[in-house]
GROMACS .gro file of C-alpha atoms in nm:
model
  291
    1MET     CA    1 -24.218   1.381  -8.244
    2HIS     CA    2 -23.903   1.498  -8.414
    3ALA     CA    3 -23.547   1.371  -8.416
    4ALA     CA    4 -23.234   1.502  -8.582
    5ALA     CA    5 -23.027   1.291  -8.818
    6GLY     CA    6 -22.881   0.979  -8.660
    7THR     CA    7 -23.023   0.726  -8.418
    8PRO     CA    8 -23.216   0.886  -8.130
    9LYS     CA    9 -23.062   0.800  -7.797
   10THR     CA   10 -23.391   0.681  -7.649
   11SER     CA   11 -23.418   0.401  -7.905
   12GLN     CA   12 -23.110   0.245  -7.744
   13MET     CA   13 -23.239   0.265  -7.385
   14SER     CA   14 -23.492   0.095  -7.164
   15TRP     CA   15 -23.613   0.300  -6.868
   16THR     CA   16 -23.876   0.352  -6.602
   17THR     CA   17 -23.976   0.664  -6.410
   18GLU     CA   18 -23.736   0.551  -6.136
   19ALA     CA   19 -23.450   0.639  -6.370
   20VAL     CA   20 -23.554   0.976  -6.515
   21SER     CA   21 -23.376   1.308  -6.453
   22VAL     CA   22 -23.542   1.631  -6.567
   23ARG     CA   23 -23.407   1.982  -6.611
   24ILE     CA   24 -23.671   2.255  -6.661
   25LEU     CA   25 -23.588   2.593  -6.813
   26ASP     CA   26 -23.913   2.790  -6.803
   27LYS     CA   27 -24.070   3.077  -6.609
   28HIS     CA   28 -24.330   2.829  -6.482
   29GLU     CA   29 -24.068   2.584  -6.355
   30ALA     CA   30 -24.209   2.569  -6.001
   31VAL     CA   31 -24.558   2.483  -6.122
   32MET     CA   32 -24.427   2.225  -6.367
   33ARG     CA   33 -24.216   2.062  -6.098
   34ASP     CA   34 -24.517   2.037  -5.866
   35VAL     CA   35 -24.732   1.874  -6.133
   36LEU     CA   36 -24.464   1.628  -6.243
   37SER     CA   37 -24.373   1.539  -5.884
   38ALA     CA   38 -24.735   1.464  -5.801
   39ARG     CA   39 -24.777   1.246  -6.110
   40PHE     CA   40 -24.433   1.081  -6.109
   41PRO     CA   41 -24.290   1.098  -5.753
   42SER     CA   42 -23.966   0.920  -5.846
   43ILE     CA   43 -23.854   1.175  -6.106
   44ARG     CA   44 -23.533   1.352  -6.011
   45PHE     CA   45 -23.493   1.722  -6.093
   46VAL     CA   46 -23.148   1.851  -6.185
   47ASP     CA   47 -22.984   2.180  -6.280
   48ASN     CA   48 -22.775   2.036  -6.564
   49ALA     CA   49 -22.711   1.712  -6.752
   50ALA     CA   50 -22.393   1.642  -6.555
   51GLU     CA   51 -22.605   1.588  -6.242
   52ALA     CA   52 -22.845   1.357  -6.425
   53SER     CA   53 -22.866   0.979  -6.436
   54GLY     CA   54 -23.085   0.741  -6.629
   55LEU     CA   55 -23.297   0.904  -6.899
   56LYS     CA   56 -23.189   1.268  -6.925
   57VAL     CA   57 -23.475   1.504  -7.012
   58LEU     CA   58 -23.472   1.878  -7.082
   59MET     CA   59 -23.797   2.078  -7.084
   60SER     CA   60 -23.748   2.420  -7.249
   61PHE     CA   61 -23.858   2.632  -7.544
   62ARG     CA   62 -23.502   2.748  -7.618
   63PRO     CA   63 -23.170   2.565  -7.589
   64PRO     CA   64 -22.967   2.618  -7.271
   65THR     CA   65 -22.667   2.848  -7.292
   66ASP     CA   66 -22.449   2.646  -7.054
   67GLU     CA   67 -22.453   2.300  -7.214
   68PRO     CA   68 -22.527   2.132  -7.551
   69LEU     CA   69 -22.864   1.978  -7.631
   70GLU     CA   70 -22.684   1.654  -7.719
   71ALA     CA   71 -22.620   1.611  -7.344
   72TYR     CA   72 -22.985   1.502  -7.319
   73ASP     CA   73 -23.173   1.197  -7.445
   74TRP     CA   74 -23.507   1.372  -7.479
   75VAL     CA   75 -23.579   1.743  -7.523
   76HIS     CA   76 -23.940   1.857  -7.485
   77SER     CA   77 -24.042   2.199  -7.614
   78VAL     CA   78 -24.288   2.368  -7.378
   79GLY     CA   79 -24.437   2.543  -7.683
   80ALA     CA   80 -24.552   2.431  -8.028
   81GLY     CA   81 -24.234   2.545  -8.205
   82VAL     CA   82 -23.914   2.340  -8.215
   83ASP     CA   83 -23.710   2.556  -8.454
   84HIS     CA   84 -23.489   2.711  -8.183
   85LEU     CA   85 -23.408   2.367  -8.049
   86CYS     CA   86 -23.339   2.206  -8.386
   87GLU     CA   87 -23.112   2.494  -8.488
   88ALA     CA   88 -22.900   2.434  -8.178
   89LEU     CA   89 -22.821   2.070  -8.262
   90SER     CA   90 -22.467   2.023  -8.387
   91GLY     CA   91 -22.561   1.734  -8.616
   92SER     CA   92 -22.285   1.510  -8.480
   93GLY     CA   93 -22.334   1.211  -8.256
   94PRO     CA   94 -22.660   1.059  -8.129
   95ALA     CA   95 -22.944   1.310  -8.136
   96PRO     CA   96 -23.202   1.361  -7.865
   97VAL     CA   97 -23.563   1.295  -7.943
   98ILE     CA   98 -23.747   1.629  -7.966
   99THR     CA   99 -24.117   1.654  -7.883
  100ARG     CA  100 -24.346   1.954  -7.847
  101THR     CA  101 -24.654   2.083  -7.668
  102THR     CA  102 -24.962   2.140  -7.882
  103GLY     CA  103 -25.252   2.067  -7.644
  104HIS     CA  104 -25.551   2.281  -7.748
  105MET     CA  105 -25.347   2.502  -7.982
  106GLY     CA  106 -25.523   2.373  -8.292
  107GLN     CA  107 -25.857   2.472  -8.141
  108GLN     CA  108 -25.724   2.806  -8.015
  109ILE     CA  109 -25.569   2.900  -8.348
  110GLY     CA  110 -25.878   2.781  -8.531
  111GLU     CA  111 -26.089   3.025  -8.328
  112TYR     CA  112 -25.841   3.307  -8.394
  113CYS     CA  113 -25.847   3.251  -8.771
  114LEU     CA  114 -26.222   3.206  -8.784
  115GLY     CA  115 -26.278   3.521  -8.577
  116TYR     CA  116 -26.074   3.741  -8.811
  117ALA     CA  117 -26.224   3.578  -9.120
  118LEU     CA  118 -26.577   3.640  -8.992
  119ALA     CA  119 -26.494   4.004  -8.911
  120HIS     CA  120 -26.362   4.040  -9.267
  121PHE     CA  121 -26.658   3.867  -9.433
  122GLN     CA  122 -26.913   4.050  -9.216
  123LYS     CA  123 -26.740   4.382  -9.291
  124MET     CA  124 -26.719   4.485  -8.927
  125ALA     CA  125 -26.473   4.767  -8.997
  126VAL     CA  126 -26.683   4.896  -9.289
  127ARG     CA  127 -26.992   4.905  -9.071
  128ARG     CA  128 -26.813   5.091  -8.794
  129ALA     CA  129 -26.693   5.348  -9.046
  130LEU     CA  130 -27.045   5.391  -9.186
  131GLN     CA  131 -27.186   5.437  -8.836
  132ALA     CA  132 -26.922   5.702  -8.759
  133LYS     CA  133 -27.048   5.897  -9.061
  134ALA     CA  134 -27.417   5.826  -8.984
  135GLU     CA  135 -27.435   5.681  -9.334
  136TRP     CA  136 -27.697   5.419  -9.430
  137ASP     CA  137 -27.537   5.207  -9.707
  138LYS     CA  138 -27.673   4.855  -9.732
  139GLN     CA  139 -27.463   4.771 -10.036
  140ASP     CA  140 -27.128   4.844  -9.873
  141ALA     CA  141 -27.239   4.687  -9.545
  142SER     CA  142 -27.368   4.361  -9.697
  143PRO     CA  143 -27.159   4.058  -9.596
  144HIS     CA  144 -27.011   3.754  -9.761
  145TYR     CA  145 -27.083   3.420  -9.598
  146MET     CA  146 -26.858   3.149  -9.464
  147PHE     CA  147 -27.078   2.871  -9.602
  148ASP     CA  148 -27.001   3.004  -9.951
  149ALA     CA  149 -26.628   3.045  -9.885
  150SER     CA  150 -26.327   2.849 -10.002
  151VAL     CA  151 -26.045   2.827  -9.750
  152ALA     CA  152 -25.689   2.706  -9.815
  153VAL     CA  153 -25.470   2.600  -9.523
  154VAL     CA  154 -25.099   2.555  -9.591
  155GLY     CA  155 -24.977   2.307  -9.331
  156THR     CA  156 -25.190   2.005  -9.242
  157GLY     CA  157 -25.051   1.904  -8.903
  158SER     CA  158 -25.234   1.935  -8.572
  159ILE     CA  159 -25.258   2.315  -8.600
  160GLY     CA  160 -25.381   2.309  -8.959
  161SER     CA  161 -25.633   2.039  -8.872
  162GLY     CA  162 -25.770   2.250  -8.586
  163ILE     CA  163 -25.811   2.543  -8.825
  164ALA     CA  164 -25.990   2.322  -9.078
  165ARG     CA  165 -26.237   2.197  -8.814
  166ALA     CA  166 -26.324   2.553  -8.711
  167PHE     CA  167 -26.406   2.663  -9.066
  168LYS     CA  168 -26.586   2.344  -9.165
  169ALA     CA  169 -26.819   2.390  -8.866
  170LEU     CA  170 -26.963   2.692  -9.050
  171GLY     CA  171 -26.983   2.517  -9.385
  172ALA     CA  172 -26.668   2.644  -9.557
  173ASP     CA  173 -26.496   2.430  -9.819
  174VAL     CA  174 -26.146   2.366  -9.682
  175THR     CA  175 -25.847   2.251  -9.884
  176GLY     CA  176 -25.522   2.159  -9.715
  177TYR     CA  177 -25.185   2.197  -9.883
  178SER     CA  178 -24.872   2.004  -9.792
  179ARG     CA  179 -24.558   1.895  -9.971
  180SER     CA  180 -24.687   1.540 -10.017
  181GLY     CA  181 -25.058   1.606 -10.063
  182THR     CA  182 -25.140   1.317  -9.829
  183GLY     CA  183 -25.507   1.318  -9.728
  184ARG     CA  184 -25.616   1.424  -9.378
  185ALA     CA  185 -25.956   1.358  -9.224
  186ASP     CA  186 -26.033   1.719  -9.120
  187PHE     CA  187 -25.999   1.860  -9.473
  188ASP     CA  188 -26.231   1.828  -9.770
  189ARG     CA  189 -25.918   1.747  -9.968
  190VAL     CA  190 -25.539   1.779  -9.940
  191LEU     CA  191 -25.329   1.875 -10.241
  192ALA     CA  192 -24.957   1.905 -10.305
  193LEU     CA  193 -24.835   2.261 -10.247
  194ASP     CA  194 -24.671   2.281 -10.589
  195SER     CA  195 -25.020   2.264 -10.744
  196PHE     CA  196 -25.144   2.574 -10.561
  197ALA     CA  197 -25.095   2.827 -10.841
  198ALA     CA  198 -25.288   2.606 -11.084
  199GLY     CA  199 -25.606   2.608 -10.877
  200ARG     CA  200 -25.878   2.867 -10.819
  201SER     CA  201 -25.784   3.142 -10.577
  202PRO     CA  202 -25.925   3.073 -10.229
  203ASP     CA  203 -26.125   3.336 -10.045
  204VAL     CA  204 -25.904   3.283  -9.738
  205LEU     CA  205 -25.542   3.164  -9.733
  206ILE     CA  206 -25.412   3.054  -9.392
  207LEU     CA  207 -25.045   2.978  -9.330
  208ALA     CA  208 -24.973   2.726  -9.054
  209LEU     CA  209 -24.616   2.627  -9.134
  210PRO     CA  210 -24.326   2.565  -8.896
  211ALA     CA  211 -23.992   2.739  -8.938
  212THR     CA  212 -23.746   2.510  -9.114
  213ALA     CA  213 -23.484   2.547  -9.384
  214ASP     CA  214 -23.739   2.410  -9.632
  215THR     CA  215 -24.015   2.658  -9.538
  216ASP     CA  216 -23.800   2.974  -9.526
  217GLY     CA  217 -23.966   3.219  -9.768
  218LEU     CA  218 -24.181   2.938  -9.909
  219ILE     CA  219 -24.486   3.164  -9.951
  220ASP     CA  220 -24.333   3.384 -10.219
  221ALA     CA  221 -24.435   3.628 -10.491
  222SER     CA  222 -24.542   3.358 -10.737
  223MET     CA  223 -24.782   3.207 -10.484
  224LEU     CA  224 -24.922   3.542 -10.369
  225GLN     CA  225 -24.973   3.658 -10.728
  226ALA     CA  226 -25.201   3.357 -10.782
  227LEU     CA  227 -25.448   3.507 -10.534
  228ASP     CA  228 -25.747   3.719 -10.635
  229GLY     CA  229 -25.827   3.947 -10.342
  230ALA     CA  230 -25.792   3.678 -10.075
  231LEU     CA  231 -25.773   3.735  -9.702
  232LEU     CA  232 -25.433   3.608  -9.583
  233ILE     CA  233 -25.373   3.495  -9.224
  234ASN     CA  234 -25.032   3.384  -9.096
  235VAL     CA  235 -25.028   3.190  -8.768
  236GLY     CA  236 -24.728   2.967  -8.841
  237ARG     CA  237 -24.391   3.140  -8.844
  238GLY     CA  238 -24.294   3.479  -8.986
  239SER     CA  239 -23.997   3.340  -9.178
  240THR     CA  240 -24.223   3.131  -9.403
  241LEU     CA  241 -24.374   3.439  -9.572
  242ASP     CA  242 -24.186   3.675  -9.805
  243HIS     CA  243 -24.303   4.005  -9.655
  244ALA     CA  244 -24.172   4.220  -9.939
  245ALA     CA  245 -24.380   4.005 -10.174
  246LEU     CA  246 -24.677   4.044  -9.940
  247ARG     CA  247 -24.650   4.422  -9.955
  248ALA     CA  248 -24.650   4.408 -10.334
  249ALA     CA  249 -24.948   4.169 -10.332
  250LEU     CA  250 -25.143   4.404 -10.104
  251ASP     CA  251 -25.067   4.702 -10.329
  252ALA     CA  252 -25.172   4.504 -10.639
  253GLY     CA  253 -25.494   4.373 -10.479
  254HIS     CA  254 -25.393   4.006 -10.491
  255VAL     CA  255 -25.433   4.010 -10.112
  256SER     CA  256 -25.723   4.223  -9.983
  257HIS     CA  257 -25.611   4.212  -9.619
  258ALA     CA  258 -25.342   4.037  -9.417
  259VAL     CA  259 -25.378   3.928  -9.055
  260LEU     CA  260 -25.030   3.861  -8.918
  261ASP     CA  261 -24.964   3.705  -8.577
  262VAL     CA  262 -24.603   3.599  -8.641
  263PHE     CA  263 -24.301   3.787  -8.775
  264GLU     CA  264 -23.938   3.737  -8.872
  265ALA     CA  265 -23.831   3.935  -8.563
  266GLU     CA  266 -24.044   3.963  -8.251
  267PRO     CA  267 -24.144   4.202  -8.107
  268LEU     CA  268 -24.213   4.367  -8.442
  269PRO     CA  269 -24.002   4.689  -8.459
  270ARG     CA  270 -24.207   5.006  -8.410
  271ASP     CA  271 -24.095   5.152  -8.744
  272ASP     CA  272 -24.202   4.846  -8.945
  273TRP     CA  273 -24.441   4.923  -9.235
  274ARG     CA  274 -24.692   4.661  -9.126
  275TRP     CA  275 -24.802   4.855  -8.815
  276ALA     CA  276 -24.943   5.141  -9.021
  277HIS     CA  277 -25.064   4.968  -9.337
  278SER     CA  278 -25.441   5.009  -9.373
  279HIS     CA  279 -25.483   4.654  -9.502
  280VAL     CA  280 -25.273   4.478  -9.238
  281THR     CA  281 -25.379   4.364  -8.891
  282VAL     CA  282 -25.089   4.301  -8.651
  283THR     CA  283 -25.130   4.088  -8.338
  284PRO     CA  284 -24.850   4.003  -8.091
  285HIS     CA  285 -24.816   3.624  -8.139
  286VAL     CA  286 -25.129   3.540  -7.939
  287SER     CA  287 -25.322   3.308  -8.173
  288GLY     CA  288 -25.208   3.002  -7.978
  289LEU     CA  289 -25.094   3.014  -7.616
  290THR     CA  290 -24.928   2.742  -7.414
  291LEU     CA  291 -25.173   2.682  -7.128
   0.00000   0.00000   0.00000
C-alpha cells in the first residue's frame, strides 16, 4: 500500500460496503463490475467522483484525464505499477491511499527470469547454431548449472521474492539488494545496494525495481562495470537502467547478455539499437501479466 505525503483520507473515515462508490477505468470494466457486484452487491458504480458518496474509489492503471486523483479516497492500480498514478498527485491536500494488483506476478516473473537464465546457462542458442552447421562441439555446447550459480535480485518486494523462490528451487544462491538491506525470508541474504560493487560479481543480475524519482537511472555505469560477464535481466521498469551504460557494458563484456522486458518508452521504437544487438533479447513487457 502506498500513500502520498500527508494524511490519507481513509484514515479519517469509517465506512462499510453500503457506502462505497467505485469508478472503473479499464478495458475489462464490464467484467470487473460483474465480479464486484456479485461479491459486494451494495457497491455503487459511478462515472466520476462528483456522482460518488461515501468512500470514493477509483480503479485504473493511469490517472483520469477529466478529474484529479485527489477527488478520490482510495485509488487502486489494476496493474503492479503505481508510477503513473503517483506522478499525477499534486502533493497538496489529503492524499488518496494507493494500492496495487500483484496477484501471481511474482510467480509469473520468476518463471520468466528462470526460463531465460536456463536458456542462457544451457546454451540453447549455441546448440541451435551448431546444429545448423552440423557441427559436433561438446566443449562449446556444454552448459553451466543453476545449482552452481549466484543470482542477485535488486528489489526485494513481492516481485523480487517471487523471483528468488524460482531460482532457489533449482539450488541457486540468491542475494537480494535493497536500500536498507533488511532481511527477507525468500533470499539467502539481503544486502544494502550501496555495497553491491564491493561484492563478487553475480552470474545473473535481475532488476525488479519500480519507477520512482529515487530509482531513475539507479543501475548506472559504476554498477554495471562491477559485473564480470553476468546475464542481466530487467523486469522492473526501463527508467531504472542507464541504457547507454548498458550498451558500453555489453561492448566491454561486463554484461554477457541482456534480457529486457521493460523500456523507457513503450513500445520500443523500431530504430532502437536494442532490437538488433546480438547480445540483447527484447520482449514486449510480458514477464508479468495482470490476470
